[in-house]
CSV table of C-alpha atoms and ligand atoms in Angstrom, one decimal:
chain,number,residue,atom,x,y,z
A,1,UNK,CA,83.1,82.6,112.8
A,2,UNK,CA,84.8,85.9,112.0
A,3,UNK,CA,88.0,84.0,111.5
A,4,UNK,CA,87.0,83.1,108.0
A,5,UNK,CA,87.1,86.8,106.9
A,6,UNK,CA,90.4,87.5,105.9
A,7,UNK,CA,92.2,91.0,105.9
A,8,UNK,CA,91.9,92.6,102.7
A,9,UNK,CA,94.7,94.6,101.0
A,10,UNK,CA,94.4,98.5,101.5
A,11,UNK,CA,92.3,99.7,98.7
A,12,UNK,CA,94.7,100.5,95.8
A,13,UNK,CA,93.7,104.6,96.0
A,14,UNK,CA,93.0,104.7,99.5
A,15,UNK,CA,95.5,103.4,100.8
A,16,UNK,CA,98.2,105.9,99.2
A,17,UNK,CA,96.8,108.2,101.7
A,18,UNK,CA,98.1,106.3,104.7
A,19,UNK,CA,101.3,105.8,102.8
A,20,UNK,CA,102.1,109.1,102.2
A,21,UNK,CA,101.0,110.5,105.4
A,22,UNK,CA,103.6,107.9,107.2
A,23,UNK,CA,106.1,109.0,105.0
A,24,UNK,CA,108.9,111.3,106.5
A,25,UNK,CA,110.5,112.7,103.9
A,26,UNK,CA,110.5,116.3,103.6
A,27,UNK,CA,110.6,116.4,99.9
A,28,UNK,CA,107.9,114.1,99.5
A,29,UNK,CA,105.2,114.5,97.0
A,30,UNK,CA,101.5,112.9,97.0
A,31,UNK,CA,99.9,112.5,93.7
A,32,UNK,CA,97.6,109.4,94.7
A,33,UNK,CA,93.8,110.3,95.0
A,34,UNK,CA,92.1,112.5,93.3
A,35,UNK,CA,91.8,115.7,94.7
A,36,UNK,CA,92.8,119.4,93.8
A,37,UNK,CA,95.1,121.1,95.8
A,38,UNK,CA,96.6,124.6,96.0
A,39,UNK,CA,99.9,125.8,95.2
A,40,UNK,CA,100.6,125.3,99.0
A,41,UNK,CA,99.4,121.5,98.5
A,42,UNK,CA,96.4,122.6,100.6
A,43,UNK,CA,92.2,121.9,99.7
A,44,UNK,CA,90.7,124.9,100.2
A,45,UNK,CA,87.4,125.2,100.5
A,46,UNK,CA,86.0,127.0,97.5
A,47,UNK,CA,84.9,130.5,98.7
A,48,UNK,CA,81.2,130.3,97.2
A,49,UNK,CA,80.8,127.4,99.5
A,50,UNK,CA,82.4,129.1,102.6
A,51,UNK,CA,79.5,131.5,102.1
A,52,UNK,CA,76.7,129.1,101.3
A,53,UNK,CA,78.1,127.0,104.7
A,54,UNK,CA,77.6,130.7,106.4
A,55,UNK,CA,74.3,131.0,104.8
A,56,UNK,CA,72.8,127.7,105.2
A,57,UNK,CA,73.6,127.9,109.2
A,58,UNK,CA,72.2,131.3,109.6
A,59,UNK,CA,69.0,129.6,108.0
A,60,UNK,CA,68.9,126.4,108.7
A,61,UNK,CA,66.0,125.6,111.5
A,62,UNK,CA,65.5,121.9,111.4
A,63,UNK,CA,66.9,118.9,110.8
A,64,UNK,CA,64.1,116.7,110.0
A,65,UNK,CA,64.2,114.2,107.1
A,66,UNK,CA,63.4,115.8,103.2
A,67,UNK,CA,62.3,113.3,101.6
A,68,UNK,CA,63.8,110.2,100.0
A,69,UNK,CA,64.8,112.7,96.8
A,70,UNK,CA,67.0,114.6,98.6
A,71,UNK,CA,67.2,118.1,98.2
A,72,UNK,CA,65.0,119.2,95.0
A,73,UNK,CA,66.8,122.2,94.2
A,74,UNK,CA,69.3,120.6,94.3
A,75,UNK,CA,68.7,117.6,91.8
A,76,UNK,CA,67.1,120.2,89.6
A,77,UNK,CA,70.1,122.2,90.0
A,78,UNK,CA,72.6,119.4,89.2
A,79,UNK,CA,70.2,117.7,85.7
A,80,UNK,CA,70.2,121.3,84.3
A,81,UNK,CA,74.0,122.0,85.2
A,82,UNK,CA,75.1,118.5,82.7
A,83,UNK,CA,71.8,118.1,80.7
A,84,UNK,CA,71.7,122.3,79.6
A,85,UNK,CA,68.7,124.6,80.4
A,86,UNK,CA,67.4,124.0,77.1
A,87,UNK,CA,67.1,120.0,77.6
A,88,UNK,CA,64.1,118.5,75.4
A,89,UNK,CA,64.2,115.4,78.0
A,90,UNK,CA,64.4,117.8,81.1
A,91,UNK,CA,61.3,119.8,79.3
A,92,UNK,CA,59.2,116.9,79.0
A,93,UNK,CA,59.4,115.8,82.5
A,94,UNK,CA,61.4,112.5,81.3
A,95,UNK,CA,64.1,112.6,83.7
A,96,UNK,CA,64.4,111.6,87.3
A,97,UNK,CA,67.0,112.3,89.8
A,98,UNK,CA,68.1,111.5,93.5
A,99,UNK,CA,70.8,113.0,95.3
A,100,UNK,CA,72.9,110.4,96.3
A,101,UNK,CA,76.0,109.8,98.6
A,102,UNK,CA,78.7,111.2,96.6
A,103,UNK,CA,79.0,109.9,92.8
A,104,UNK,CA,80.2,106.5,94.3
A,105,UNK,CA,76.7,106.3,95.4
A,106,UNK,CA,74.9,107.3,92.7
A,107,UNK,CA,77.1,104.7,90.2
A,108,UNK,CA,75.6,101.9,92.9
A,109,UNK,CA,72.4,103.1,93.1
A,110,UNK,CA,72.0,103.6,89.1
A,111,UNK,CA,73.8,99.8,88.8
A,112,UNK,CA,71.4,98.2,91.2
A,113,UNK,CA,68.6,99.9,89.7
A,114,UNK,CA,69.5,98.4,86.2
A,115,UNK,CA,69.8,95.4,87.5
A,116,UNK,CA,66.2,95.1,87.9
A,117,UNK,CA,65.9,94.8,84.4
A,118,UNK,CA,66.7,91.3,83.9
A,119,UNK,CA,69.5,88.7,84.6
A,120,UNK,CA,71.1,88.6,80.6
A,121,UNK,CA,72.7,92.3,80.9
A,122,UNK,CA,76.4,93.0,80.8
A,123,UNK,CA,78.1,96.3,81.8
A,124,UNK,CA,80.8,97.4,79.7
A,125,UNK,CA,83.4,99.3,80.9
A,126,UNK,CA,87.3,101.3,79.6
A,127,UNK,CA,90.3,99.2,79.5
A,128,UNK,CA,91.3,100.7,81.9
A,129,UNK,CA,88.8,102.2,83.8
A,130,UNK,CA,88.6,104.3,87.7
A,131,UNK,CA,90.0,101.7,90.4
A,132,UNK,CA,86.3,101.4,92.0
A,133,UNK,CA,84.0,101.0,88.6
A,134,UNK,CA,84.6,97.2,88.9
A,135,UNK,CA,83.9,96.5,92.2
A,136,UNK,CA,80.7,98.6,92.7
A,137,UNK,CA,79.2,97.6,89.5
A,138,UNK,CA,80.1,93.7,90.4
A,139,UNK,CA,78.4,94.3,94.4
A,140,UNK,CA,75.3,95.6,92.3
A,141,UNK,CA,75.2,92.2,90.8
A,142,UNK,CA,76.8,92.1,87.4
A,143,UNK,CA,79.4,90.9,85.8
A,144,UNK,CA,81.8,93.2,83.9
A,145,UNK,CA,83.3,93.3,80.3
A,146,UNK,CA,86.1,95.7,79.3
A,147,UNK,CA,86.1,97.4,75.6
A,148,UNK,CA,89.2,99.0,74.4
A,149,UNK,CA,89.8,102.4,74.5
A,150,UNK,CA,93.5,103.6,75.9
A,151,UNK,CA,96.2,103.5,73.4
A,152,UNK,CA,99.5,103.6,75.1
A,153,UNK,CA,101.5,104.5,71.8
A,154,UNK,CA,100.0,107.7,71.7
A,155,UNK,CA,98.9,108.3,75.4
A,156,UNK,CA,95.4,109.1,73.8
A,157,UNK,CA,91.9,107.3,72.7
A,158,UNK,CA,92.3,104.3,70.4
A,159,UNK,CA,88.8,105.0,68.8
A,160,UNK,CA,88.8,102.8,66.6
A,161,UNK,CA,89.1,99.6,68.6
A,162,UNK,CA,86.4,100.9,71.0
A,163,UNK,CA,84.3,101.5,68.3
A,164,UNK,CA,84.5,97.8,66.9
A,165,UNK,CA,83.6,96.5,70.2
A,166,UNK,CA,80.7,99.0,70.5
A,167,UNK,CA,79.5,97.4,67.0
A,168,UNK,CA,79.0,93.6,68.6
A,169,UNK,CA,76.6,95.4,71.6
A,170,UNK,CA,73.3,95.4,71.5
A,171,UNK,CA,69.6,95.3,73.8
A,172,UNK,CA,71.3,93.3,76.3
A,173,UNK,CA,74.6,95.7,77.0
A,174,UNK,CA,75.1,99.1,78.9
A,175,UNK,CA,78.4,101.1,78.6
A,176,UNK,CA,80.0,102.9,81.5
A,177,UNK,CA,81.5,106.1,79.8
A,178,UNK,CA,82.9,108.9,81.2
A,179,UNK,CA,81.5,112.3,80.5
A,180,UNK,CA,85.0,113.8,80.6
A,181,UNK,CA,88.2,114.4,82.5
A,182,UNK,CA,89.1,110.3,81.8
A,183,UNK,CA,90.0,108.5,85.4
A,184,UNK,CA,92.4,107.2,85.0
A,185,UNK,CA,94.0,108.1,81.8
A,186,UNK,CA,92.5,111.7,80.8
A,187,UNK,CA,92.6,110.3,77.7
A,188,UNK,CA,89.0,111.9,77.0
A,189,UNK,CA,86.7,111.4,73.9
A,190,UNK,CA,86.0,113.7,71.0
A,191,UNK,CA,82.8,115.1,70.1
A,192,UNK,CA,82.8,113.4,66.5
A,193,UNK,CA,83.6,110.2,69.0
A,194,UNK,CA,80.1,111.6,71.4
A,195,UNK,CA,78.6,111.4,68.0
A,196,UNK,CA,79.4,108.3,66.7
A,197,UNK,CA,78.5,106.3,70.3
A,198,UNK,CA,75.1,108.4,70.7
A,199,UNK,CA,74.2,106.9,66.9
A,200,UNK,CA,75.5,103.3,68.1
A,201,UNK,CA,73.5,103.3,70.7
A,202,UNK,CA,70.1,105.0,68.8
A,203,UNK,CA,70.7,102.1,66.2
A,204,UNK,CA,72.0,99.1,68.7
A,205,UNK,CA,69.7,99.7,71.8
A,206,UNK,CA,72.5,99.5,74.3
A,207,UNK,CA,72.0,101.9,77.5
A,208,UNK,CA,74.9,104.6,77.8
A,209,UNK,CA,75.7,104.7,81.6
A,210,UNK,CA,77.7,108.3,82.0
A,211,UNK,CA,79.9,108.6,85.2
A,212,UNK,CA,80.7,112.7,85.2
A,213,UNK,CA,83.2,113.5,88.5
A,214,UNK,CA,85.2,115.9,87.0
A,215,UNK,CA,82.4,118.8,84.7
A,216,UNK,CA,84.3,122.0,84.6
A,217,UNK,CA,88.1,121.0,85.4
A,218,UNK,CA,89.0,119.8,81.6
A,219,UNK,CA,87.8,122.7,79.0
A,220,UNK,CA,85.2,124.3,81.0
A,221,UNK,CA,81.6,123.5,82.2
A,222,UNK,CA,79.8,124.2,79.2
A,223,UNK,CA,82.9,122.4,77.2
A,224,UNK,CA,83.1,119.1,79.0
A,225,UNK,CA,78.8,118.3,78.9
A,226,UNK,CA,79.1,118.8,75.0
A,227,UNK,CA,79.0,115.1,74.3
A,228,UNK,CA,77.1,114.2,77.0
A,229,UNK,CA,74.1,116.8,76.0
A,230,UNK,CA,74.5,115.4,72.4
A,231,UNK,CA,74.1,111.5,73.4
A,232,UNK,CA,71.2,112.9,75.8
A,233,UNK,CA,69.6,114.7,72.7
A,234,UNK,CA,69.7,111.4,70.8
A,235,UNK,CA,68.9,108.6,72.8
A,236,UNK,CA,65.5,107.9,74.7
A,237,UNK,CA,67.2,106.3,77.8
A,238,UNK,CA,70.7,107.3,79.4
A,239,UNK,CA,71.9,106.7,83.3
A,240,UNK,CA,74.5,110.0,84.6
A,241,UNK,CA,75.9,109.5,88.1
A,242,UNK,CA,77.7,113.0,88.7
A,243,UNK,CA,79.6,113.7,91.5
A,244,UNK,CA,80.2,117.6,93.2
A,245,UNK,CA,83.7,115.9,95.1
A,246,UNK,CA,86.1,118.2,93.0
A,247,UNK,CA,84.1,120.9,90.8
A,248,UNK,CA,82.4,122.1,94.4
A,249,UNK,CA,85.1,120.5,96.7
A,250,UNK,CA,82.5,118.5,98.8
A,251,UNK,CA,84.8,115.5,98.8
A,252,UNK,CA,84.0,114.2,102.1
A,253,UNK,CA,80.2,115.8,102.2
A,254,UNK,CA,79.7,112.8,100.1
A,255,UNK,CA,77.5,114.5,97.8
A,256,UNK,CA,76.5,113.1,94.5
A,257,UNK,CA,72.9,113.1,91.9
A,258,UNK,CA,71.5,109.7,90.0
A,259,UNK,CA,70.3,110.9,87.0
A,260,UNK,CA,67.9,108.7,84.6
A,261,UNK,CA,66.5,109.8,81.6
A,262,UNK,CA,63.6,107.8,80.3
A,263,UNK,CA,61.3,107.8,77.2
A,264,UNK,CA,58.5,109.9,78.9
A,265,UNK,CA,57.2,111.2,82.2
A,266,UNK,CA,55.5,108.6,83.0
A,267,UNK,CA,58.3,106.1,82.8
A,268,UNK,CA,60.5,108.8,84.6
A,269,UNK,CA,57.9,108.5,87.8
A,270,UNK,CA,58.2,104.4,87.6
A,271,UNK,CA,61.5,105.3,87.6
A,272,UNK,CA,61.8,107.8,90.2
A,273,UNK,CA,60.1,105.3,92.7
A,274,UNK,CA,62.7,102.4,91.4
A,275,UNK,CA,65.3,104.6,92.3
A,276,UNK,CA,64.4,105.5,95.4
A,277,UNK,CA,63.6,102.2,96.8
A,278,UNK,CA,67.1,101.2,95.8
A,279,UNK,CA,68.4,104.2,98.0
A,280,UNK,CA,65.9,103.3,100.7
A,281,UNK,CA,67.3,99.6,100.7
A,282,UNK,CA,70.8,101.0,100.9
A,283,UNK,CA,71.0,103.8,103.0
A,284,UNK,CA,67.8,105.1,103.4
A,285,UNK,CA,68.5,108.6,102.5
A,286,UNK,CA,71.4,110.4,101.1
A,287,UNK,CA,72.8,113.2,103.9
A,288,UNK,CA,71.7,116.4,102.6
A,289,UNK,CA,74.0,119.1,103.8
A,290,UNK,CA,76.4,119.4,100.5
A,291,UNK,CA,72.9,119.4,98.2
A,292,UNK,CA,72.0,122.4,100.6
A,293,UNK,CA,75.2,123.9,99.6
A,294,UNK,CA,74.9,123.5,95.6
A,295,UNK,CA,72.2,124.2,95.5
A,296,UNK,CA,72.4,128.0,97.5
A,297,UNK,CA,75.4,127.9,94.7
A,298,UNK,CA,73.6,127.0,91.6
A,299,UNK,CA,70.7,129.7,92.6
A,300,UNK,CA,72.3,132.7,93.8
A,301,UNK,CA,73.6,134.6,90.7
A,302,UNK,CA,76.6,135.9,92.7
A,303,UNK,CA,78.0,132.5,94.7
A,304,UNK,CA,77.8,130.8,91.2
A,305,UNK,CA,79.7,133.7,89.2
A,306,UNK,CA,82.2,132.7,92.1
A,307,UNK,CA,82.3,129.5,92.1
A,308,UNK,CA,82.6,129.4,88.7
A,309,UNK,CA,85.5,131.9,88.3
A,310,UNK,CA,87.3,129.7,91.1
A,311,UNK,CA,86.7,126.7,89.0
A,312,UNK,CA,88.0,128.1,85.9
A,313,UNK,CA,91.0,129.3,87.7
A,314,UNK,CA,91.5,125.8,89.6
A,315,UNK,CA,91.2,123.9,85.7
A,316,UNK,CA,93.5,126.8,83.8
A,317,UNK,CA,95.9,126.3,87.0
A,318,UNK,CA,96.0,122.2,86.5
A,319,UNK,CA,97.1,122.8,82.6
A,320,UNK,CA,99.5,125.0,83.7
A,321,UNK,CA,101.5,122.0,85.9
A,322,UNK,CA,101.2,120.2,82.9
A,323,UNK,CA,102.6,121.9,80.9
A,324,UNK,CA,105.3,123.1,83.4
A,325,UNK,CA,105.9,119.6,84.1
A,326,UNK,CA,106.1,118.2,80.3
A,327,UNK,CA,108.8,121.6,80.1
A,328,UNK,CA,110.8,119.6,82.7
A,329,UNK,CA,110.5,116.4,81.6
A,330,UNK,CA,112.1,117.7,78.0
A,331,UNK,CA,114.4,119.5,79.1
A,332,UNK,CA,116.0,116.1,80.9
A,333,UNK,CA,115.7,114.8,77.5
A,334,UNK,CA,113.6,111.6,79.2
A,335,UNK,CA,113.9,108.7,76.9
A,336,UNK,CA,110.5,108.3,76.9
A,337,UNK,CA,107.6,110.7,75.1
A,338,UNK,CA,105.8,112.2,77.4
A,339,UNK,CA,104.1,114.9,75.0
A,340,UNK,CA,100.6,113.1,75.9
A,341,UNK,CA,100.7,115.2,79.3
A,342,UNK,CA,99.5,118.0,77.7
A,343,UNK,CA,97.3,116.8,75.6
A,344,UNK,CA,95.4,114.3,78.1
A,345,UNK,CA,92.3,116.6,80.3
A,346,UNK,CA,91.4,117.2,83.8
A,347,UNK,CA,93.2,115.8,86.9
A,348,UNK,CA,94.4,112.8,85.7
A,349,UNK,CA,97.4,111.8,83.7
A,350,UNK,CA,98.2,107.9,83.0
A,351,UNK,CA,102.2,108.4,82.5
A,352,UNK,CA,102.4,104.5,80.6
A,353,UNK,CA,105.4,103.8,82.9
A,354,UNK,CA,105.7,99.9,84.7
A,355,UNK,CA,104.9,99.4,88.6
A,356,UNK,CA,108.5,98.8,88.8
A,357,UNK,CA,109.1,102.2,87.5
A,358,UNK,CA,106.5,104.0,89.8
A,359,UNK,CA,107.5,101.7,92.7
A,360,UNK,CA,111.3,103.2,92.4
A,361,UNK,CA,109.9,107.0,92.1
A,362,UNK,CA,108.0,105.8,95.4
A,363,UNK,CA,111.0,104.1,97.3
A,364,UNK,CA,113.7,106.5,95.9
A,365,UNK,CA,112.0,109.7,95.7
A,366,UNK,CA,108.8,109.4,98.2
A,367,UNK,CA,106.7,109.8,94.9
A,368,UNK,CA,103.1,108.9,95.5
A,369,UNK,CA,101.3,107.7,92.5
A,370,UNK,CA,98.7,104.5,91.4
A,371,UNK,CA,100.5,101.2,90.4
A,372,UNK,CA,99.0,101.9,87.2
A,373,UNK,CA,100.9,105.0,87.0
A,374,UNK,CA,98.0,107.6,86.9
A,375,UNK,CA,99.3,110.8,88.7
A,376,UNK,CA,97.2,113.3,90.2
A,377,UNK,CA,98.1,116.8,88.4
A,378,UNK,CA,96.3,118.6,90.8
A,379,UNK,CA,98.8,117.4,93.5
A,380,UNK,CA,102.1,119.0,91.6
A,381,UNK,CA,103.1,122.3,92.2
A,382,UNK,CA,105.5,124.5,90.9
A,383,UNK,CA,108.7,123.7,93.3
A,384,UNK,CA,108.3,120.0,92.8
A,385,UNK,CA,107.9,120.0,89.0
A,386,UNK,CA,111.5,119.8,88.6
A,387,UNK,CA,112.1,117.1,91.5
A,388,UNK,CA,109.3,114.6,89.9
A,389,UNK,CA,111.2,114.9,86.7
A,390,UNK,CA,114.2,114.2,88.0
A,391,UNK,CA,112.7,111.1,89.1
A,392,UNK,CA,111.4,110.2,85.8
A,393,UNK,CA,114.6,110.6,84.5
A,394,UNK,CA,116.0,108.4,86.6
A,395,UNK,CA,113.1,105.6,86.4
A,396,UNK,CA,113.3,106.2,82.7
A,397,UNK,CA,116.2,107.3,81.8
B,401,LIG,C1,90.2,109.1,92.7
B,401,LIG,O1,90.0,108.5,91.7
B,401,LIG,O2,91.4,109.2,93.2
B,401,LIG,C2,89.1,109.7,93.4
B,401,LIG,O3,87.9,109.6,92.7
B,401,LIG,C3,89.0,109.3,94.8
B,401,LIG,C4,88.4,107.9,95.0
B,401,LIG,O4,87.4,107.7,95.7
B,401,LIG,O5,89.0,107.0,94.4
């Protein structure tokens, strides 16, 4: 039987990792998945959560289940950390939360969860949008629509055209946006854009569906929740899968938080047990360990002064490379504008060059980026600024 299942390709992100790891060249440089490194190309672990860790297994005297929830301090932790302290939704008891498997998990938790709303929906998502939107939103049994919203003249937001898509949706549509720090394109909204979606949606009933991955590595944490505490101040209903791989550096803790804001309480406890019979069908329960570690971060005054600082100096420290590395680009006189580098937020820059163009900077120069040209600007560093505009010069010229 198994002989009708086929090998698959790697996975397009993935599978950089295996590339670049069988790569022997010395100068090589890897900016495939997302994750932040250091100046030595190394990910640390953040130094709030080496004490937490320290913490948690000095206290730690069990390891029976928690619940199907997760770890509540946690979830309560992560809704206040994007929806504000001062949330009218979170004060009324109208939102519900699970901690989930990393944000990959909470995207197919909050998907499936919609889909038992009815057959006749249709998830829209950015042209272009993260490499594994698609497929996890088609496995919870949708089918997928794409509205505008890159515009490769200027490397930024083509508003407009998103906005005349957004017009046509209605009862029957939910938009995937990104809460900030774009993947792939860091091409990130406005607030006046925040705006104009949250009175879309008040007026044309479509659900928002927020995917946040990246709070506190574009302007800060308070800056990058801006417009999604506005949309959650308008709307009644909203879906936010967030995900604490890069802003706490639990990549492979897996550690993630559904969050589902209803009308009222009482549709936020249907909705709790909805959610948590998905999970239950899934996986059962989400690991708990990284919530542990949050959430001894979010509460204890000092780890989160630390963690914060360390975040703030990790998202100042990726604007740096980009502007370092837009310095080195001009000064090559590239024919090509670049200026959008500095300009785009968070880890991700969409560089608007062909796959033949990233494939030479691959074979010639042991360059590691997506086909789709998105570099990770977290994985430059200052010695190999120079060398990776060398190679846009030549891909370029
Ligand atoms: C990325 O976009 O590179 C990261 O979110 C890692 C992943 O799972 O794709």
């Amino acid at each position: 039987m198994f002989e009708r299942l086929k090998a698959l390709p790697a996975d397009p992100l993935l599978g950089l990792i295996t590339l670049y790891r069988d790569d022997p060249n010395p100068n090589k440089v890897d900016l495939g998945v997302g994750v932040y490194r250091d100046e030595q190309g190394h990910t640390a672990i953040m130094k709030a959560i080496q004490q937490a860790q320290k913490t948690h297994l000095s206290t730690e005297d069990s390891k029976t289940y928690i619940g199907p929830m997760g770890v509540p301090g946690f979830v309560d932790g992560i809704k206040k950390l994007i929806l504000g302290e001062s949330s009218k939704a979170l004060s009324a008891g109208a939102v519900a939360g699970i901690q989930t498997p990393g944000g990959c998990g909470a995207l197919r938790v909050g998907f499936e969860t919609l889909r038992r709303l009815g057959d006749d929906l249709t998830v829209w998502v950015s042209d272009p949008t993260w490499a594994n939107h698609i497929p996890t939103i088609r496995a919870s049994g949708f089918e997928t629509q794409a509205y505008p919203y890159f515009d490769a003249n200027t490397g930024l937001v083509n508003y407009e055209a998103m906005d005349e898509q957004l017009a046509k949706l209605g009862k029957d549509d939910i938009v995937l946006l990104h809460g900030c720090c774009h993947n792939p394109t860091g091409a990130d909204l406005s607030f006046e854009h925040w705006q104009r979606i949250a009175e879309r949606a008040v007026k044309q009933g479509f659900i928002p569906f927020v995917d946040i991955a990246y709070q506190g590595l574009g302007d800060g944490l308070e800056s990058d929740v801006k417009g999604v505490r506005h949309l959650s101040e308008q709307v009644d209903e909203m879906v936010i899968a967030s995900s604490c791989s890069k802003n706490f550096g639990l990549y492979r803790e897996r550690t993630g938080c559904l969050i589902v804001q209803t009308e009222n309480q009482e549709r936020s406890a249907a909705l709790q047990s909805q959610i948590q019979d998905v999970a239950r069908a899934n996986y059962s329960m989400s690991p708990a360990y990284g919530g542990f570690l949050v959430d001894l971060v979010l509460s204890s005054p000092d780890l989160r002064t630390s963690w914060e600082d360390e975040l703030n100096a990790m998202a100042t420290r990726v604007k740096s490379l980009r502007e370092g590395l837009l310095a080195e680009i001009k000064q090559r006189n590239v024919s090509q504008d670049f200026d959008f580098i500095t300009q785009q937020k968070g880890m991700f820059s969409y560089l608007n060059i062909t796959k033949e163009q990233v494939r030479q900077m691959r074979d010639e120069f042991s360059i590691y980026m997506a086909d789709s040209s998105r570099i990770n600007v977290a994985g430059l560093n200052l010695s190999c600024l120079g060398y990776v505009a060398d190679a846009l010069k030549k891909a370029c010229g």
